[in-house]
């Protein structure tokens, strides 16, 4: 997810919709739990999500992720 968000940022997209099949990660990001994480990628995800753009994250079951 992080690499895709960097790509969207580099292409100067201002509205991004993210559908991800990892419910725990989606819940963690939506609650702001990545801000103080000891995992570098979670902290980076939190920083990317706090930028000045409109981003929507939602869980999508793996069976529907196609």
PDB file of N, CA, C and O in Angstrom:
ATOM      1  N   UNK A   1       0.826  -1.191   0.000  1.00  0.00           N
ATOM      2  CA  UNK A   1       0.000   0.000   0.000  1.00  0.00           C
ATOM      3  C   UNK A   1       0.869   1.253   0.000  1.00  0.00           C
ATOM      4  O   UNK A   1       0.540   2.231  -0.673  1.00  0.00           O
ATOM      5  N   UNK A   2       1.949   1.211   0.713  1.00  0.00           N
ATOM      6  CA  UNK A   2       2.808   2.389   0.836  1.00  0.00           C
ATOM      7  C   UNK A   2       3.371   2.811  -0.523  1.00  0.00           C
ATOM      8  O   UNK A   2       3.342   3.996  -0.868  1.00  0.00           O
ATOM      9  N   UNK A   3       3.854   1.861  -1.288  1.00  0.00           N
ATOM     10  CA  UNK A   3       4.434   2.171  -2.591  1.00  0.00           C
ATOM     11  C   UNK A   3       3.384   2.783  -3.526  1.00  0.00           C
ATOM     12  O   UNK A   3       3.671   3.729  -4.266  1.00  0.00           O
ATOM     13  N   UNK A   4       2.165   2.265  -3.479  1.00  0.00           N
ATOM     14  CA  UNK A   4       1.095   2.794  -4.323  1.00  0.00           C
ATOM     15  C   UNK A   4       0.722   4.215  -3.923  1.00  0.00           C
ATOM     16  O   UNK A   4       0.443   5.061  -4.774  1.00  0.00           O
ATOM     17  N   UNK A   5       0.726   4.498  -2.629  1.00  0.00           N
ATOM     18  CA  UNK A   5       0.426   5.853  -2.173  1.00  0.00           C
ATOM     19  C   UNK A   5       1.533   6.833  -2.565  1.00  0.00           C
ATOM     20  O   UNK A   5       1.255   7.975  -2.927  1.00  0.00           O
ATOM     21  N   UNK A   6       2.788   6.381  -2.522  1.00  0.00           N
ATOM     22  CA  UNK A   6       3.886   7.233  -2.984  1.00  0.00           C
ATOM     23  C   UNK A   6       3.741   7.515  -4.475  1.00  0.00           C
ATOM     24  O   UNK A   6       3.972   8.631  -4.934  1.00  0.00           O
ATOM     25  N   UNK A   7       3.342   6.516  -5.235  1.00  0.00           N
ATOM     26  CA  UNK A   7       3.144   6.693  -6.673  1.00  0.00           C
ATOM     27  C   UNK A   7       2.021   7.705  -6.937  1.00  0.00           C
ATOM     28  O   UNK A   7       2.166   8.597  -7.775  1.00  0.00           O
ATOM     29  N   UNK A   8       0.921   7.582  -6.217  1.00  0.00           N
ATOM     30  CA  UNK A   8      -0.196   8.530  -6.365  1.00  0.00           C
ATOM     31  C   UNK A   8       0.249   9.946  -6.004  1.00  0.00           C
ATOM     32  O   UNK A   8      -0.112  10.908  -6.681  1.00  0.00           O
ATOM     33  N   UNK A   9       1.037  10.068  -4.967  1.00  0.00           N
ATOM     34  CA  UNK A   9       1.549  11.387  -4.564  1.00  0.00           C
ATOM     35  C   UNK A   9       2.457  11.967  -5.641  1.00  0.00           C
ATOM     36  O   UNK A   9       2.354  13.134  -6.000  1.00  0.00           O
ATOM     37  N   UNK A  10       3.353  11.131  -6.182  1.00  0.00           N
ATOM     38  CA  UNK A  10       4.283  11.598  -7.213  1.00  0.00           C
ATOM     39  C   UNK A  10       3.559  12.034  -8.485  1.00  0.00           C
ATOM     40  O   UNK A  10       4.007  12.938  -9.181  1.00  0.00           O
ATOM     41  N   UNK A  11       2.413  11.405  -8.758  1.00  0.00           N
ATOM     42  CA  UNK A  11       1.627  11.781  -9.934  1.00  0.00           C
ATOM     43  C   UNK A  11       0.676  12.940  -9.628  1.00  0.00           C
ATOM     44  O   UNK A  11      -0.139  13.314 -10.452  1.00  0.00           O
ATOM     45  N   UNK A  12       0.775  13.455  -8.389  1.00  0.00           N
ATOM     46  CA  UNK A  12       0.014  14.628  -7.937  1.00  0.00           C
ATOM     47  C   UNK A  12      -1.503  14.403  -7.885  1.00  0.00           C
ATOM     48  O   UNK A  12      -2.281  15.322  -8.096  1.00  0.00           O
ATOM     49  N   UNK A  13      -1.891  13.165  -7.604  1.00  0.00           N
ATOM     50  CA  UNK A  13      -3.316  12.906  -7.394  1.00  0.00           C
ATOM     51  C   UNK A  13      -3.718  13.534  -6.063  1.00  0.00           C
ATOM     52  O   UNK A  13      -2.995  13.459  -5.086  1.00  0.00           O
ATOM     53  N   UNK A  14      -4.875  14.143  -6.023  1.00  0.00           N
ATOM     54  CA  UNK A  14      -5.354  14.797  -4.800  1.00  0.00           C
ATOM     55  C   UNK A  14      -6.513  14.040  -4.155  1.00  0.00           C
ATOM     56  O   UNK A  14      -6.880  14.311  -3.025  1.00  0.00           O
ATOM     57  N   UNK A  15      -7.098  13.115  -4.885  1.00  0.00           N
ATOM     58  CA  UNK A  15      -8.172  12.275  -4.345  1.00  0.00           C
ATOM     59  C   UNK A  15      -7.821  10.825  -4.643  1.00  0.00           C
ATOM     60  O   UNK A  15      -7.615  10.454  -5.793  1.00  0.00           O
ATOM     61  N   UNK A  16      -7.727  10.027  -3.584  1.00  0.00           N
ATOM     62  CA  UNK A  16      -7.311   8.642  -3.728  1.00  0.00           C
ATOM     63  C   UNK A  16      -8.272   7.750  -2.953  1.00  0.00           C
ATOM     64  O   UNK A  16      -8.645   8.063  -1.820  1.00  0.00           O
ATOM     65  N   UNK A  17      -8.670   6.649  -3.566  1.00  0.00           N
ATOM     66  CA  UNK A  17      -9.524   5.662  -2.916  1.00  0.00           C
ATOM     67  C   UNK A  17      -8.721   4.364  -2.809  1.00  0.00           C
ATOM     68  O   UNK A  17      -8.222   3.855  -3.810  1.00  0.00           O
ATOM     69  N   UNK A  18      -8.564   3.872  -1.583  1.00  0.00           N
ATOM     70  CA  UNK A  18      -7.781   2.666  -1.332  1.00  0.00           C
ATOM     71  C   UNK A  18      -8.710   1.581  -0.816  1.00  0.00           C
ATOM     72  O   UNK A  18      -9.433   1.784   0.155  1.00  0.00           O
ATOM     73  N   UNK A  19      -8.686   0.441  -1.472  1.00  0.00           N
ATOM     74  CA  UNK A  19      -9.424  -0.732  -1.008  1.00  0.00           C
ATOM     75  C   UNK A  19      -8.386  -1.794  -0.697  1.00  0.00           C
ATOM     76  O   UNK A  19      -7.574  -2.142  -1.557  1.00  0.00           O
ATOM     77  N   UNK A  20      -8.416  -2.293   0.521  1.00  0.00           N
ATOM     78  CA  UNK A  20      -7.388  -3.232   0.964  1.00  0.00           C
ATOM     79  C   UNK A  20      -8.045  -4.416   1.642  1.00  0.00           C
ATOM     80  O   UNK A  20      -9.044  -4.258   2.345  1.00  0.00           O
ATOM     81  N   UNK A  21      -7.478  -5.604   1.473  1.00  0.00           N
ATOM     82  CA  UNK A  21      -8.110  -6.807   2.014  1.00  0.00           C
ATOM     83  C   UNK A  21      -7.641  -7.182   3.422  1.00  0.00           C
ATOM     84  O   UNK A  21      -8.085  -8.171   3.970  1.00  0.00           O
ATOM     85  N   UNK A  22      -6.790  -6.362   4.023  1.00  0.00           N
ATOM     86  CA  UNK A  22      -6.326  -6.620   5.376  1.00  0.00           C
ATOM     87  C   UNK A  22      -7.133  -5.748   6.347  1.00  0.00           C
ATOM     88  O   UNK A  22      -6.835  -4.567   6.544  1.00  0.00           O
ATOM     89  N   UNK A  23      -8.158  -6.332   6.943  1.00  0.00           N
ATOM     90  CA  UNK A  23      -9.070  -5.583   7.816  1.00  0.00           C
ATOM     91  C   UNK A  23      -8.342  -4.973   9.011  1.00  0.00           C
ATOM     92  O   UNK A  23      -8.639  -3.842   9.410  1.00  0.00           O
ATOM     93  N   UNK A  24      -7.392  -5.684   9.581  1.00  0.00           N
ATOM     94  CA  UNK A  24      -6.666  -5.177  10.742  1.00  0.00           C
ATOM     95  C   UNK A  24      -5.854  -3.929  10.385  1.00  0.00           C
ATOM     96  O   UNK A  24      -5.866  -2.933  11.112  1.00  0.00           O
ATOM     97  N   UNK A  25      -5.181  -3.954   9.236  1.00  0.00           N
ATOM     98  CA  UNK A  25      -4.406  -2.794   8.804  1.00  0.00           C
ATOM     99  C   UNK A  25      -5.312  -1.603   8.523  1.00  0.00           C
ATOM    100  O   UNK A  25      -5.015  -0.479   8.938  1.00  0.00           O
ATOM    101  N   UNK A  26      -6.422  -1.832   7.859  1.00  0.00           N
ATOM    102  CA  UNK A  26      -7.368  -0.748   7.559  1.00  0.00           C
ATOM    103  C   UNK A  26      -7.876  -0.127   8.856  1.00  0.00           C
ATOM    104  O   UNK A  26      -7.897   1.093   9.013  1.00  0.00           O
ATOM    105  N   UNK A  27      -8.269  -0.958   9.801  1.00  0.00           N
ATOM    106  CA  UNK A  27      -8.780  -0.454  11.089  1.00  0.00           C
ATOM    107  C   UNK A  27      -7.703   0.338  11.827  1.00  0.00           C
ATOM    108  O   UNK A  27      -7.967   1.405  12.380  1.00  0.00           O
ATOM    109  N   UNK A  28      -6.492  -0.158  11.809  1.00  0.00           N
ATOM    110  CA  UNK A  28      -5.383   0.519  12.478  1.00  0.00           C
ATOM    111  C   UNK A  28      -5.124   1.892  11.865  1.00  0.00           C
ATOM    112  O   UNK A  28      -4.953   2.887  12.565  1.00  0.00           O
ATOM    113  N   UNK A  29      -5.112   1.958  10.535  1.00  0.00           N
ATOM    114  CA  UNK A  29      -4.860   3.234   9.857  1.00  0.00           C
ATOM    115  C   UNK A  29      -5.995   4.224  10.083  1.00  0.00           C
ATOM    116  O   UNK A  29      -5.744   5.416  10.286  1.00  0.00           O
ATOM    117  N   UNK A  30      -7.220   3.753  10.050  1.00  0.00           N
ATOM    118  CA  UNK A  30      -8.366   4.647  10.247  1.00  0.00           C
ATOM    119  C   UNK A  30      -8.425   5.205  11.666  1.00  0.00           C
ATOM    120  O   UNK A  30      -8.901   6.308  11.882  1.00  0.00           O
ATOM    121  N   UNK A  31      -7.921   4.446  12.620  1.00  0.00           N
ATOM    122  CA  UNK A  31      -7.940   4.906  14.004  1.00  0.00           C
ATOM    123  C   UNK A  31      -6.718   5.743  14.371  1.00  0.00           C
ATOM    124  O   UNK A  31      -6.614   6.236  15.486  1.00  0.00           O
ATOM    125  N   UNK A  32      -5.777   5.884  13.425  1.00  0.00           N
ATOM    126  CA  UNK A  32      -4.568   6.666  13.694  1.00  0.00           C
ATOM    127  C   UNK A  32      -3.532   5.904  14.476  1.00  0.00           C
ATOM    128  O   UNK A  32      -2.574   6.488  14.982  1.00  0.00           O
ATOM    129  N   UNK A  33      -3.680   4.597  14.561  1.00  0.00           N
ATOM    130  CA  UNK A  33      -2.778   3.772  15.355  1.00  0.00           C
ATOM    131  C   UNK A  33      -1.370   3.657  14.817  1.00  0.00           C
ATOM    132  O   UNK A  33      -0.475   3.232  15.526  1.00  0.00           O
ATOM    133  N   UNK A  34      -1.147   4.041  13.575  1.00  0.00           N
ATOM    134  CA  UNK A  34       0.187   3.944  13.009  1.00  0.00           C
ATOM    135  C   UNK A  34       1.122   5.057  13.441  1.00  0.00           C
ATOM    136  O   UNK A  34       2.330   4.978  13.238  1.00  0.00           O
ATOM    137  N   UNK A  35       0.591   6.096  14.058  1.00  0.00           N
ATOM    138  CA  UNK A  35       1.400   7.279  14.407  1.00  0.00           C
ATOM    139  C   UNK A  35       2.542   6.939  15.357  1.00  0.00           C
ATOM    140  O   UNK A  35       3.654   7.446  15.199  1.00  0.00           O
ATOM    141  N   UNK A  36       2.292   6.106  16.327  1.00  0.00           N
ATOM    142  CA  UNK A  36       3.305   5.804  17.334  1.00  0.00           C
ATOM    143  C   UNK A  36       3.805   4.366  17.246  1.00  0.00           C
ATOM    144  O   UNK A  36       4.361   3.844  18.202  1.00  0.00           O
ATOM    145  N   UNK A  37       3.628   3.759  16.116  1.00  0.00           N
ATOM    146  CA  UNK A  37       4.019   2.365  15.946  1.00  0.00           C
ATOM    147  C   UNK A  37       5.534   2.226  15.918  1.00  0.00           C
ATOM    148  O   UNK A  37       6.253   3.121  15.479  1.00  0.00           O
ATOM    149  N   UNK A  38       6.011   1.084  16.363  1.00  0.00           N
ATOM    150  CA  UNK A  38       7.441   0.796  16.277  1.00  0.00           C
ATOM    151  C   UNK A  38       7.797   0.281  14.876  1.00  0.00           C
ATOM    152  O   UNK A  38       8.966   0.155  14.547  1.00  0.00           O
ATOM    153  N   UNK A  39       6.785   0.012  14.056  1.00  0.00           N
ATOM    154  CA  UNK A  39       7.017  -0.448  12.694  1.00  0.00           C
ATOM    155  C   UNK A  39       7.153   0.760  11.768  1.00  0.00           C
ATOM    156  O   UNK A  39       6.253   1.593  11.669  1.00  0.00           O
ATOM    157  N   UNK A  40       8.266   0.844  11.091  1.00  0.00           N
ATOM    158  CA  UNK A  40       8.577   1.999  10.247  1.00  0.00           C
ATOM    159  C   UNK A  40       7.529   2.190   9.159  1.00  0.00           C
ATOM    160  O   UNK A  40       7.081   3.311   8.905  1.00  0.00           O
ATOM    161  N   UNK A  41       7.111   1.101   8.510  1.00  0.00           N
ATOM    162  CA  UNK A  41       6.136   1.230   7.413  1.00  0.00           C
ATOM    163  C   UNK A  41       4.799   1.770   7.920  1.00  0.00           C
ATOM    164  O   UNK A  41       4.148   2.542   7.221  1.00  0.00           O
ATOM    165  N   UNK A  42       4.390   1.392   9.118  1.00  0.00           N
ATOM    166  CA  UNK A  42       3.135   1.923   9.664  1.00  0.00           C
ATOM    167  C   UNK A  42       3.250   3.413   9.942  1.00  0.00           C
ATOM    168  O   UNK A  42       2.324   4.175   9.674  1.00  0.00           O
ATOM    169  N   UNK A  43       4.383   3.837  10.479  1.00  0.00           N
ATOM    170  CA  UNK A  43       4.585   5.273  10.717  1.00  0.00           C
ATOM    171  C   UNK A  43       4.602   6.040   9.405  1.00  0.00           C
ATOM    172  O   UNK A  43       4.020   7.119   9.294  1.00  0.00           O
ATOM    173  N   UNK A  44       5.248   5.486   8.380  1.00  0.00           N
ATOM    174  CA  UNK A  44       5.271   6.141   7.071  1.00  0.00           C
ATOM    175  C   UNK A  44       3.872   6.222   6.472  1.00  0.00           C
ATOM    176  O   UNK A  44       3.489   7.250   5.910  1.00  0.00           O
ATOM    177  N   UNK A  45       3.094   5.149   6.590  1.00  0.00           N
ATOM    178  CA  UNK A  45       1.714   5.169   6.103  1.00  0.00           C
ATOM    179  C   UNK A  45       0.923   6.265   6.791  1.00  0.00           C
ATOM    180  O   UNK A  45       0.179   7.010   6.153  1.00  0.00           O
ATOM    181  N   UNK A  46       1.079   6.377   8.095  1.00  0.00           N
ATOM    182  CA  UNK A  46       0.369   7.416   8.852  1.00  0.00           C
ATOM    183  C   UNK A  46       0.759   8.806   8.338  1.00  0.00           C
ATOM    184  O   UNK A  46      -0.105   9.663   8.142  1.00  0.00           O
ATOM    185  N   UNK A  47       2.057   9.035   8.107  1.00  0.00           N
ATOM    186  CA  UNK A  47       2.518  10.332   7.623  1.00  0.00           C
ATOM    187  C   UNK A  47       1.965  10.645   6.237  1.00  0.00           C
ATOM    188  O   UNK A  47       1.560  11.774   5.966  1.00  0.00           O
ATOM    189  N   UNK A  48       1.929   9.639   5.365  1.00  0.00           N
ATOM    190  CA  UNK A  48       1.400   9.835   4.019  1.00  0.00           C
ATOM    191  C   UNK A  48      -0.091  10.164   4.083  1.00  0.00           C
ATOM    192  O   UNK A  48      -0.578  11.035   3.364  1.00  0.00           O
ATOM    193  N   UNK A  49      -0.820   9.504   4.959  1.00  0.00           N
ATOM    194  CA  UNK A  49      -2.257   9.730   5.075  1.00  0.00           C
ATOM    195  C   UNK A  49      -2.581  11.112   5.644  1.00  0.00           C
ATOM    196  O   UNK A  49      -3.668  11.633   5.408  1.00  0.00           O
ATOM    197  N   UNK A  50      -1.654  11.706   6.366  1.00  0.00           N
ATOM    198  CA  UNK A  50      -1.892  13.018   6.984  1.00  0.00           C
ATOM    199  C   UNK A  50      -1.585  14.178   6.045  1.00  0.00           C
ATOM    200  O   UNK A  50      -1.756  15.329   6.425  1.00  0.00           O
ATOM    201  N   UNK A  51      -1.156  13.896   4.844  1.00  0.00           N
ATOM    202  CA  UNK A  51      -0.855  14.965   3.888  1.00  0.00           C
ATOM    203  C   UNK A  51      -2.136  15.640   3.407  1.00  0.00           C
ATOM    204  O   UNK A  51      -3.227  15.142   3.641  1.00  0.00           O
ATOM    205  N   UNK A  52      -1.965  16.724   2.696  1.00  0.00           N
ATOM    206  CA  UNK A  52      -3.108  17.510   2.226  1.00  0.00           C
ATOM    207  C   UNK A  52      -3.677  16.901   0.949  1.00  0.00           C
ATOM    208  O   UNK A  52      -3.415  17.377  -0.155  1.00  0.00           O
ATOM    209  N   UNK A  53      -4.440  15.836   1.115  1.00  0.00           N
ATOM    210  CA  UNK A  53      -5.164  15.235   0.018  1.00  0.00           C
ATOM    211  C   UNK A  53      -6.345  14.473   0.572  1.00  0.00           C
ATOM    212  O   UNK A  53      -6.421  14.213   1.770  1.00  0.00           O
ATOM    213  N   UNK A  54      -7.264  14.162  -0.274  1.00  0.00           N
ATOM    214  CA  UNK A  54      -8.449  13.421   0.153  1.00  0.00           C
ATOM    215  C   UNK A  54      -8.200  11.946  -0.135  1.00  0.00           C
ATOM    216  O   UNK A  54      -7.982  11.550  -1.272  1.00  0.00           O
ATOM    217  N   UNK A  55      -8.220  11.162   0.917  1.00  0.00           N
ATOM    218  CA  UNK A  55      -7.971   9.729   0.759  1.00  0.00           C
ATOM    219  C   UNK A  55      -9.021   8.950   1.531  1.00  0.00           C
ATOM    220  O   UNK A  55      -9.359   9.300   2.661  1.00  0.00           O
ATOM    221  N   UNK A  56      -9.558   7.956   0.889  1.00  0.00           N
ATOM    222  CA  UNK A  56     -10.560   7.091   1.517  1.00  0.00           C
ATOM    223  C   UNK A  56     -10.020   5.680   1.548  1.00  0.00           C
ATOM    224  O   UNK A  56      -9.592   5.149   0.525  1.00  0.00           O
ATOM    225  N   UNK A  57     -10.044   5.091   2.723  1.00  0.00           N
ATOM    226  CA  UNK A  57      -9.555   3.726   2.892  1.00  0.00           C
ATOM    227  C   UNK A  57     -10.721   2.869   3.357  1.00  0.00           C
ATOM    228  O   UNK A  57     -11.455   3.260   4.264  1.00  0.00           O
ATOM    229  N   UNK A  58     -10.870   1.723   2.722  1.00  0.00           N
ATOM    230  CA  UNK A  58     -11.913   0.814   3.184  1.00  0.00           C
ATOM    231  C   UNK A  58     -11.455  -0.622   2.995  1.00  0.00           C
ATOM    232  O   UNK A  58     -10.630  -0.921   2.135  1.00  0.00           O
ATOM    233  N   UNK A  59     -11.994  -1.469   3.834  1.00  0.00           N
ATOM    234  CA  UNK A  59     -11.705  -2.892   3.751  1.00  0.00           C
ATOM    235  C   UNK A  59     -12.571  -3.518   2.664  1.00  0.00           C
ATOM    236  O   UNK A  59     -13.741  -3.187   2.533  1.00  0.00           O
ATOM    237  N   UNK A  60     -11.968  -4.394   1.898  1.00  0.00           N
ATOM    238  CA  UNK A  60     -12.696  -5.167   0.921  1.00  0.00           C
ATOM    239  C   UNK A  60     -12.270  -6.622   1.106  1.00  0.00           C
ATOM    240  O   UNK A  60     -11.076  -6.903   1.184  1.00  0.00           O
ATOM    241  N   UNK A  61     -13.226  -7.541   1.258  1.00  0.00           N
ATOM    242  CA  UNK A  61     -12.852  -8.949   1.470  1.00  0.00           C
ATOM    243  C   UNK A  61     -11.990  -9.482   0.324  1.00  0.00           C
ATOM    244  O   UNK A  61     -12.156  -9.089  -0.833  1.00  0.00           O
ATOM    245  N   UNK A  62     -11.091 -10.353   0.654  1.00  0.00           N
ATOM    246  CA  UNK A  62     -10.154 -10.905  -0.327  1.00  0.00           C
ATOM    247  C   UNK A  62     -10.884 -11.552  -1.499  1.00  0.00           C
ATOM    248  O   UNK A  62     -10.441 -11.474  -2.646  1.00  0.00           O
ATOM    249  N   UNK A  63     -12.027 -12.160  -1.233  1.00  0.00           N
ATOM    250  CA  UNK A  63     -12.780 -12.830  -2.306  1.00  0.00           C
ATOM    251  C   UNK A  63     -13.321 -11.835  -3.329  1.00  0.00           C
ATOM    252  O   UNK A  63     -13.565 -12.196  -4.470  1.00  0.00           O
ATOM    253  N   UNK A  64     -13.499 -10.579  -2.925  1.00  0.00           N
ATOM    254  CA  UNK A  64     -14.005  -9.558  -3.833  1.00  0.00           C
ATOM    255  C   UNK A  64     -12.898  -8.703  -4.440  1.00  0.00           C
ATOM    256  O   UNK A  64     -13.138  -7.866  -5.278  1.00  0.00           O
ATOM    257  N   UNK A  65     -11.680  -8.905  -3.967  1.00  0.00           N
ATOM    258  CA  UNK A  65     -10.534  -8.119  -4.410  1.00  0.00           C
ATOM    259  C   UNK A  65     -10.020  -8.690  -5.726  1.00  0.00           C
ATOM    260  O   UNK A  65      -9.264  -9.626  -5.754  1.00  0.00           O
ATOM    261  N   UNK A  66     -10.448  -8.084  -6.827  1.00  0.00           N
ATOM    262  CA  UNK A  66     -10.029  -8.641  -8.107  1.00  0.00           C
ATOM    263  C   UNK A  66      -9.583  -7.613  -9.087  1.00  0.00           C
ATOM    264  O   UNK A  66      -9.628  -6.471  -8.992  1.00  0.00           O
TER     265      UNK A  66
END
